[in-house]
Structure formats: structure tokens, C-alpha cells
Coordinates of N, CA and C and ligand atoms in Angstrom, one line a residue:
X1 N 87.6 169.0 144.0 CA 86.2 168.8 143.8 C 85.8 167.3 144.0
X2 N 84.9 166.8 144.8 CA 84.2 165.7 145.0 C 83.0 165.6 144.3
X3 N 82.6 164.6 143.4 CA 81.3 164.1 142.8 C 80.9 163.3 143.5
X4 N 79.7 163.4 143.9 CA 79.1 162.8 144.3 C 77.8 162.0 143.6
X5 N 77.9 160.5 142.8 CA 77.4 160.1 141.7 C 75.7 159.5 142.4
X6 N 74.8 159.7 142.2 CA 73.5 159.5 142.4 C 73.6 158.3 141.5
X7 N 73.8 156.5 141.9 CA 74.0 156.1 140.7 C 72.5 155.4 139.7
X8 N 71.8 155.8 140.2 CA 70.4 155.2 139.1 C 69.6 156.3 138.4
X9 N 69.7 155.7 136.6 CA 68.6 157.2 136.3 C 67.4 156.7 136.9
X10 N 66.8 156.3 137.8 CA 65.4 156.4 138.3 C 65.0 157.8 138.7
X11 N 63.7 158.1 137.9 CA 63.5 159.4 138.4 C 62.8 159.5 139.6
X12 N 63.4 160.3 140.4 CA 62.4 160.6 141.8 C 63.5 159.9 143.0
X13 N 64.1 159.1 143.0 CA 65.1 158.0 143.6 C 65.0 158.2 144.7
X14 N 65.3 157.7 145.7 CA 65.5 157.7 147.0 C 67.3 158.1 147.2
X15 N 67.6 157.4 146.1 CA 69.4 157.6 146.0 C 69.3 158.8 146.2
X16 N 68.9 159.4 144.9 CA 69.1 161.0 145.0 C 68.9 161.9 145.9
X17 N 68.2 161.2 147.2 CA 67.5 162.3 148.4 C 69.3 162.1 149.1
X18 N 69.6 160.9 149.1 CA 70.7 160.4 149.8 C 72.1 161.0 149.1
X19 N 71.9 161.3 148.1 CA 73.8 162.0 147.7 C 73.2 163.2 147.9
X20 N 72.2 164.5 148.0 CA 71.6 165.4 148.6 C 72.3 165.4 149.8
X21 N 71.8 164.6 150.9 CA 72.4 164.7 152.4 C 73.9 164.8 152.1
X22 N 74.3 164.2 151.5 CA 75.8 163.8 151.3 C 75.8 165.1 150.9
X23 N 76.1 165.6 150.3 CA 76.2 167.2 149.3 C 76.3 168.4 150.4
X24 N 75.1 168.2 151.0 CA 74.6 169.5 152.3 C 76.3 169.0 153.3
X25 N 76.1 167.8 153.4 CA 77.1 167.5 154.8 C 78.3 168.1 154.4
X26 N 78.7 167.7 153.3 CA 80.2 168.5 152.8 C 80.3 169.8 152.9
X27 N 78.7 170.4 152.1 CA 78.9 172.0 152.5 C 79.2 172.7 153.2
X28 N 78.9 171.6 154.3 CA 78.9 172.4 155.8 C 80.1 172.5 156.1
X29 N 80.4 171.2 155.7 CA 82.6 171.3 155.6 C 83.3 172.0 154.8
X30 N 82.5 172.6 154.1 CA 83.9 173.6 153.2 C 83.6 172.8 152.1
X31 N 83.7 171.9 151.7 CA 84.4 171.0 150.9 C 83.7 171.2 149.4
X32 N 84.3 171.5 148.5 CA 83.7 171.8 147.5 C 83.3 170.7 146.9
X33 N 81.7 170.3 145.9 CA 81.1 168.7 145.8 C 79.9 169.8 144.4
X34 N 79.9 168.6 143.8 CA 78.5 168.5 143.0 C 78.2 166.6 142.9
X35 N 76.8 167.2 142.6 CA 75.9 165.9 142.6 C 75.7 165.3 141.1
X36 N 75.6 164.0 140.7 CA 75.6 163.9 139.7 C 74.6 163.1 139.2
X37 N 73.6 163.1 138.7 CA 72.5 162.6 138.9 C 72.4 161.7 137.8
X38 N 72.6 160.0 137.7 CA 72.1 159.4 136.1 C 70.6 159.6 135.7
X39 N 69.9 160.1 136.2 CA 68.7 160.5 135.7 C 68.9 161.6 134.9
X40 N 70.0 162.0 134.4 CA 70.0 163.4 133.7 C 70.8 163.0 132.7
X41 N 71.3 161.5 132.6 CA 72.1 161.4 131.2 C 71.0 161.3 130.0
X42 N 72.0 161.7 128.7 CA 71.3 161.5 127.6 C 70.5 160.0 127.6
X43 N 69.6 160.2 126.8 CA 68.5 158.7 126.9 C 69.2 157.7 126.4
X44 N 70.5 158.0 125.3 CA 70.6 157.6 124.1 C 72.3 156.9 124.8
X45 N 72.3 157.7 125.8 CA 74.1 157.7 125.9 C 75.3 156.6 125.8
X46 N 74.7 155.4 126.1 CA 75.6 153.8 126.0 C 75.3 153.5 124.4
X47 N 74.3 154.3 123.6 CA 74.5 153.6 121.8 C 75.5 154.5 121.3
X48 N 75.2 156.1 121.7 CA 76.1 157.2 121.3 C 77.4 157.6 122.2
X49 N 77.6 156.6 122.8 CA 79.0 157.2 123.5 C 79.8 155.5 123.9
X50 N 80.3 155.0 123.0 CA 80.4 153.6 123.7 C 81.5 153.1 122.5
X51 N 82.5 152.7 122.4 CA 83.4 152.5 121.8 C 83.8 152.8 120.7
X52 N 84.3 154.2 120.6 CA 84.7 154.8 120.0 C 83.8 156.3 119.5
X53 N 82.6 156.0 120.1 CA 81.3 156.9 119.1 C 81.3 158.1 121.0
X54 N 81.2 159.2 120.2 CA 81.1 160.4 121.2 C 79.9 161.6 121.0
X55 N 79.8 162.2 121.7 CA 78.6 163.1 121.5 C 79.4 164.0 122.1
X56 N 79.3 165.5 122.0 CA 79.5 166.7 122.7 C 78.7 166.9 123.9
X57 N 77.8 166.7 124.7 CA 76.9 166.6 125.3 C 77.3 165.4 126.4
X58 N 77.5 164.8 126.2 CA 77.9 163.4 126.6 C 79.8 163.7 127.2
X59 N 80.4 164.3 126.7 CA 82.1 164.4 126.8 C 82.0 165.6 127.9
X60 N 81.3 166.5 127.6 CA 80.9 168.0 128.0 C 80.3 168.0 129.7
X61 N 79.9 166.5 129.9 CA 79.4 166.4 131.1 C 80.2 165.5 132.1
X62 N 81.2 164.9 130.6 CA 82.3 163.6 131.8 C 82.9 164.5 132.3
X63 N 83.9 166.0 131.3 CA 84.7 166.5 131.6 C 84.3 167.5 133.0
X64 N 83.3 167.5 133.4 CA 82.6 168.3 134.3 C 83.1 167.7 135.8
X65 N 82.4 166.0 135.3 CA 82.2 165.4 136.8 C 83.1 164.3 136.8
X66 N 83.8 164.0 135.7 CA 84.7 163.0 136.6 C 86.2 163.5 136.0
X67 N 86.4 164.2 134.5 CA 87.8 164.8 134.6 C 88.4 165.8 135.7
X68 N 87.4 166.5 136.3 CA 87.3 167.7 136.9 C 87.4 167.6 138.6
X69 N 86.7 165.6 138.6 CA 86.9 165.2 140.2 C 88.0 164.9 141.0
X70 N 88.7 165.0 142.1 CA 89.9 164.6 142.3 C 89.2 163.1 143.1
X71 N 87.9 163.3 143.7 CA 87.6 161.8 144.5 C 85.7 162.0 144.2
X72 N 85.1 160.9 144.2 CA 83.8 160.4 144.1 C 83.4 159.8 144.8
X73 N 82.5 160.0 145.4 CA 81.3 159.4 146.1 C 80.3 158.3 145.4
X74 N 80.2 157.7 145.7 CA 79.0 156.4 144.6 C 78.2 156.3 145.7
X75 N 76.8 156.8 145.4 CA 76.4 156.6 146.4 C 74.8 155.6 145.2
X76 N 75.0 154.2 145.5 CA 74.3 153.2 145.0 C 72.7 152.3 145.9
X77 N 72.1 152.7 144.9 CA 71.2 151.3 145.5 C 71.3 150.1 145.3
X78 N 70.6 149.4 146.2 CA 70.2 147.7 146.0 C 69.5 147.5 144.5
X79 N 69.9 147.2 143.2 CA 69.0 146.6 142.4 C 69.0 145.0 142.3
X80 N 68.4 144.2 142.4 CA 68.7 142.7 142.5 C 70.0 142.3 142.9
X81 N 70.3 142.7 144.2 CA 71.5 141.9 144.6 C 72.6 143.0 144.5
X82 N 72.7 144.1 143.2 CA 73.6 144.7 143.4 C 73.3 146.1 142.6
X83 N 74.7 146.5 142.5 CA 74.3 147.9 141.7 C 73.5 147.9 140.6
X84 N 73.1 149.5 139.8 CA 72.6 149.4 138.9 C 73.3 149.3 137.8
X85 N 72.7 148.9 136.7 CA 73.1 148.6 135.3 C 73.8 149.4 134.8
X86 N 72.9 150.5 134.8 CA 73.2 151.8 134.4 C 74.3 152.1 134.8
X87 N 75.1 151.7 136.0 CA 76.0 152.4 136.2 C 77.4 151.7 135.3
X88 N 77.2 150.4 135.4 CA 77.9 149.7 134.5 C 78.1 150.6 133.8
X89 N 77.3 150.6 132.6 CA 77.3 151.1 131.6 C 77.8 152.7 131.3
X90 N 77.8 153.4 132.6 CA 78.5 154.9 132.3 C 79.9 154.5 132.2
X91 N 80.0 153.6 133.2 CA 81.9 153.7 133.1 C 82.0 152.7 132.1
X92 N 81.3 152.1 131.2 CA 81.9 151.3 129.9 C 82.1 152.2 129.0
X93 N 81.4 153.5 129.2 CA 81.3 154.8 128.4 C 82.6 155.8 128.8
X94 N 82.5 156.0 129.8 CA 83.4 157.3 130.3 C 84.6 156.2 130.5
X95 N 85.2 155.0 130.5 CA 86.5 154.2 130.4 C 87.4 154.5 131.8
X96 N 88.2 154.3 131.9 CA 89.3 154.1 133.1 C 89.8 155.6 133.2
X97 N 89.9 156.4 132.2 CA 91.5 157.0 132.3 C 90.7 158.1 133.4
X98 N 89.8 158.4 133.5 CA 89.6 159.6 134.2 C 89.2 159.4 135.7
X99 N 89.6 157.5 136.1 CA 88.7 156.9 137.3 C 90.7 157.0 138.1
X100 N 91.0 156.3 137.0 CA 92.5 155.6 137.6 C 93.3 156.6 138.6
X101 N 93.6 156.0 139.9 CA 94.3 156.8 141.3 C 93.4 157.8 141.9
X102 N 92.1 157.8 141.2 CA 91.2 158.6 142.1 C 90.9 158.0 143.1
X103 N 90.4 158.9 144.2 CA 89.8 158.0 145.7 C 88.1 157.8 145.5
X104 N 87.2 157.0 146.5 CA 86.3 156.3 146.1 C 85.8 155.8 147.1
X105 N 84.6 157.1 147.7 CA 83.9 156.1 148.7 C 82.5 156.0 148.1
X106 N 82.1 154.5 148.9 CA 80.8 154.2 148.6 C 80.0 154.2 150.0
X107 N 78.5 154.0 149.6 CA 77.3 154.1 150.2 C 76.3 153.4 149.4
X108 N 75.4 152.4 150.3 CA 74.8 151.4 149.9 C 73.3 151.7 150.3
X109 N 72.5 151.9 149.5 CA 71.0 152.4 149.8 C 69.8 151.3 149.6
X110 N 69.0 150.8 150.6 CA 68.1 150.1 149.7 C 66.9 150.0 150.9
X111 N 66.0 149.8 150.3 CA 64.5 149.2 151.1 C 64.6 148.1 151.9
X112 N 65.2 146.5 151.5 CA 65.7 145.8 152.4 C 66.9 145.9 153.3
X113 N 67.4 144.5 153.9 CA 67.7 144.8 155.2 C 69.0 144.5 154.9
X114 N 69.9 144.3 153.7 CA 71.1 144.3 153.6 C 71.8 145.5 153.1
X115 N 71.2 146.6 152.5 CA 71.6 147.7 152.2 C 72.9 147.7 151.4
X116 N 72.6 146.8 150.3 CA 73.7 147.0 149.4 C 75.1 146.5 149.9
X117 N 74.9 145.6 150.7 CA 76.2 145.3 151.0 C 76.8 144.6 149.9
X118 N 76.1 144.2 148.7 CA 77.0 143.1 148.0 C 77.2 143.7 146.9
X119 N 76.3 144.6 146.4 CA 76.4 146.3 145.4 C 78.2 146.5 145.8
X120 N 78.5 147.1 147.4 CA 79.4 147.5 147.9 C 80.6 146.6 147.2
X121 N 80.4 145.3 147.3 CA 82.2 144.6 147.2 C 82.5 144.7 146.1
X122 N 81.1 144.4 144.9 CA 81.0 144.4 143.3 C 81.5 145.6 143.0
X123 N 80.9 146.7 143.4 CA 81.8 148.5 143.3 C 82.9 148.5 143.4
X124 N 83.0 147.5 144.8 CA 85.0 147.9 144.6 C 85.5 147.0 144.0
X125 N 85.5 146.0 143.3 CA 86.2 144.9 142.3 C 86.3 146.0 141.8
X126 N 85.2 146.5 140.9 CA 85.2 147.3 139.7 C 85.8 149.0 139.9
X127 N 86.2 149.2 140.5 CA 86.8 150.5 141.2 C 88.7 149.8 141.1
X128 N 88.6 148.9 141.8 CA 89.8 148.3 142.1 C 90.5 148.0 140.4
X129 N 89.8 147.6 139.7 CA 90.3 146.9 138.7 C 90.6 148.4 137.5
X130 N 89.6 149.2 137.7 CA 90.3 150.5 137.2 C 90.8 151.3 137.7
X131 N 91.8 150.7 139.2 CA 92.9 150.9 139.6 C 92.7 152.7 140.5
X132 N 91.8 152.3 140.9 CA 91.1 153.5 142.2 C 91.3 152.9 143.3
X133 N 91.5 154.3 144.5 CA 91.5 153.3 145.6 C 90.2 153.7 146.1
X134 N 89.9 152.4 147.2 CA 88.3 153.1 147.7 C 88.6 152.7 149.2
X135 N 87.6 153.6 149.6 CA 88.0 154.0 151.4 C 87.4 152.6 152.3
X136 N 87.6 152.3 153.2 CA 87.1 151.5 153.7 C 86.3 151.5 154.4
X137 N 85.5 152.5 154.8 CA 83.6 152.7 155.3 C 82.9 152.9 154.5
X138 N 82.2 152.4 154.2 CA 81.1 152.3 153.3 C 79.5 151.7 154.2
X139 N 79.3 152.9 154.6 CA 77.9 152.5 155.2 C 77.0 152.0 154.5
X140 N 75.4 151.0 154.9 CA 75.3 150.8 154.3 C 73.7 150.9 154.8
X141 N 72.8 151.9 154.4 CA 71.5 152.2 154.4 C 70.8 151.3 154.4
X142 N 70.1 150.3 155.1 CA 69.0 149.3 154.5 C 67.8 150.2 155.5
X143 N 66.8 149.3 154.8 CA 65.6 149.7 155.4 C 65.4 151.3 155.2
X144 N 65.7 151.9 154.2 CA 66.3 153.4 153.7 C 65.0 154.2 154.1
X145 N 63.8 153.7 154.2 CA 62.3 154.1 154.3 C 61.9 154.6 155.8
X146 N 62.9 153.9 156.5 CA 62.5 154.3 157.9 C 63.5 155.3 158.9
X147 N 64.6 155.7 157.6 CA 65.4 156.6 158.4 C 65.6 158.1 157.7
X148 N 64.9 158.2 156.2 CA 64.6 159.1 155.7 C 63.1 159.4 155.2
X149 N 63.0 160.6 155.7 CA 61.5 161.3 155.3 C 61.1 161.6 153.8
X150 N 59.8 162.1 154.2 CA 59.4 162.3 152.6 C 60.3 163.4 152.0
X151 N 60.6 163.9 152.7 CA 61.1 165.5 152.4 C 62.8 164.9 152.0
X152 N 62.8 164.0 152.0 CA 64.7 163.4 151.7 C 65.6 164.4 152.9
X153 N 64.6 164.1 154.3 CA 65.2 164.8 155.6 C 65.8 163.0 156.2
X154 N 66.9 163.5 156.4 CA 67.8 162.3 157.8 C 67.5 162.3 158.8
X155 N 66.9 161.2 159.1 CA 65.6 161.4 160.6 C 66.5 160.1 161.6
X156 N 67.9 160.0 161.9 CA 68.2 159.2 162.4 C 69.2 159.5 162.7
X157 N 69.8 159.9 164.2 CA 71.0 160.4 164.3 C 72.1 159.5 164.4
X158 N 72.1 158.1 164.3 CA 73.0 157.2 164.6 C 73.9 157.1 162.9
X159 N 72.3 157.5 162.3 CA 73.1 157.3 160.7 C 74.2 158.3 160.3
X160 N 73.6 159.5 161.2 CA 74.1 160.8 160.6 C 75.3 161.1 160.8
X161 N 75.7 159.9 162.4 CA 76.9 159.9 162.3 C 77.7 159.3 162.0
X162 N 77.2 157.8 161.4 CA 77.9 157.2 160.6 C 78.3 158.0 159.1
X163 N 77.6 158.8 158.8 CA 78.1 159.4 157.5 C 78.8 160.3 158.0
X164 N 78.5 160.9 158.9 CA 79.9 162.3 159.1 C 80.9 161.2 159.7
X165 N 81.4 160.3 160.2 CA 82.2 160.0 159.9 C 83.1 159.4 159.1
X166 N 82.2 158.7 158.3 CA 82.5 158.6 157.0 C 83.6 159.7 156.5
X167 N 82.8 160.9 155.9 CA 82.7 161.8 155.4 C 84.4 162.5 156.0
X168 N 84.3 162.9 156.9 CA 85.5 163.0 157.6 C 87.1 162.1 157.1
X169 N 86.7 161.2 157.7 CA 87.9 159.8 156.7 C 87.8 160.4 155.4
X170 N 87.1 160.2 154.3 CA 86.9 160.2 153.7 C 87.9 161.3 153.0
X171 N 87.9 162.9 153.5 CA 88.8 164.4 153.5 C 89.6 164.1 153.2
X172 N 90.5 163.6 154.4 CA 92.1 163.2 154.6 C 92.3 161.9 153.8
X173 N 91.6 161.1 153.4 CA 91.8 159.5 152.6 C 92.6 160.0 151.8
Ligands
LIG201 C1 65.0 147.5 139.7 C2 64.9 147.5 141.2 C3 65.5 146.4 141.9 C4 65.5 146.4 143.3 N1 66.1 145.3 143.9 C5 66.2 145.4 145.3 C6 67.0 144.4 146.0 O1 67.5 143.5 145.4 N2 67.1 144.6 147.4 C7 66.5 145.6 148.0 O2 66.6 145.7 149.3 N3 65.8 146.5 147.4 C8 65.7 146.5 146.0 N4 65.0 147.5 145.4 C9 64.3 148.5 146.1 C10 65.3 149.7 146.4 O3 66.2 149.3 147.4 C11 64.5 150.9 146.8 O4 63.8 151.4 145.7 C12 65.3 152.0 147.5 O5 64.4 153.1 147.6 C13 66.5 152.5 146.7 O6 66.3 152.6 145.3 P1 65.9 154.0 144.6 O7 67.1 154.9 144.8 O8 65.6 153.7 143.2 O9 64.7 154.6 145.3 C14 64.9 147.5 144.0 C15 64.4 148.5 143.3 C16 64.4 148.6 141.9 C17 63.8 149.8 141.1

């Protein structure tokens, strides 16, 4: 199973149109995937699930999508320079033991013209240091407004094949 992490709770995201594509593209390969959206964590979840303190609700959903993953997808936006907070913060919650020797590709989403490239290195320090490996393509979306529609349709075939090839490596990684 591959998760594929939507990483901002922002609701409505553009992220989320983008681990979508991601999601359909695997379908198409067989490849069994869920989406995981931080817009759907508890409101509460970094006071009630954060060193030592647990919630059933909260444990009920790690065990879903990241005990249950054998590799993950991050698929992140540009927030000031880099990833989101939030995302920090799930894995200060959900800890190493369920990341460590997993595989780990990323995807970098944003409105400007760097597309998360520095999101990208920061992800993998932090991937790296809880001892995951991560793939070495990591596309990187900028200008995300002019290659996806309202409809969270992929309107750009050069991207499309940057992701299916991705996606591909990615199988066999
Ligand atoms: C808090 C915040 C910070 C942002 N910082 C950047 C940035 O540093 N660089 C950039 O290109 N876009 C930035 N953006 C715009 C996002 O790239 C844009 O909203 C894009 O659609 C991806 O974010 P989304 O998944 O929330 O839609 C920022 C957006 C938000 C909400």
C-alpha cells in the first residue's frame, strides 16, 4: 500500500487536486494507494497526541496510513520557503518508528516559480534523519495555476510525464 500524504490541512488545496492525480495515475497501474488528506486531522491533534498523550482517533488513523504503508508519497506545497508546519508537526506526533526503511517520494507544489524546491531538500533531511530512503525524482510543480484546471484536471502533457515517470521509478525503488 502507498500513501499518498496531501501535506497541508488547507481546505480546498491545490495540494490535494495534485495527490488526486497522483492516486488516479497509480490506479491505472494496479498499484494499490490511499490519499491522506491533513485537512482531515483532528483540530486538536499536536496538544492530544504529542508526547506521550494519545487519542483513539488519532492512533486509529496513523495505523491506517502510515503503519499499514510500505512507501509514501509527500506530496507538499511551497509555504514560505518550504514545507508546511503542519506537517512537521504530524510526524512529531506519529514519531519515527512507523517512517524508518520506508521508501519516500516527494513532489513539490506551488504558485511560484521554484516549486518547492527547498520544501524538497528540507523533506529529505527530515525523511533521511528518520532513516527512510527517498527516491531521487522529485518533480517540482511551480507555477501549479497554469498546468492544472479548476476541475484539479492535468492540463500539461510534459508534466504528466514527468510524473508517470516518476511514478514508475518510484514501483520498483
Ligand atoms: C501560508 C502560505 C504560504 C505560501 N508561501 C508560498 C511561497 O513561499 N512560495 C510560493 O511559490 N507559493 C507560496 N504560497 C502559495 C502556494 O504555493 C499556493 O497556494 C499553491 O496553490 C499551493 O498551495 P495549496 O496546496 O495550499 O493550494 C503560499 C501559500 C500559503 C497558504
Amino acid at each position: 500500500m502507498i500513501t499518498i500524504i496531501s501535506a497541508t490541512n488547507r481546505e480546498g488545496s491545490v495540494t490535494a487536486k495534485v495527490a488526486s492525480v497522483y492516486s488516479n495515475f497509480l490506479s491505472e497501474l494496479n498499484v494499490d494507494n490511499q490519499v491522506m488528506d491533513l485537512a482531515e486531522l483532528p483540530k486538536d491533534f499536536l496538544f492530544s497526541n504529542f508526547y506521550g498523550a494519545s487519542t483513539e482517533p488519532f492512533q486509529e488513523m496513523m495505523k491506517i496510513y502510515f503503519d499499514q504503508a510500505h512507501k509514501f508519497i509527500v506530496v507538499s506545497p511551497e509555504y514560505h520557503g518550504s514545507y508546511p508546519g503542519v506537517f512537521k508537526a504530524l510526524i512529531d506526533c506519529v514519531g519515527g518508528e512507523m517512517i524508518k526503511a520506508k521508501k519516500v517520494a516527494l513532489v513539490g507544489v506551488a504558485s511560484g516559480r521554484i516549486g518547492n524546491l527547498r520544501g524538497m531538500d528540507h523533506l529529505t533531511a527530515l525523511f533521511h534523519h528518520l532513516r527512510a530512503e527517498v527516491y531521487s525524482s522529485k518533480p517540482k510543480l511551480s507555477q501549479i495555476h497554469k498546468i492544472l484546471d479548476a476541475d484539479g484536471k492535468l492540463d500539461d502533457s510534459e508534466t504528466e510525464a514527468i510524473i508517470k515517470s516518476q511514478l514508475e521509478g518510484f514501483i520498483s525503488f
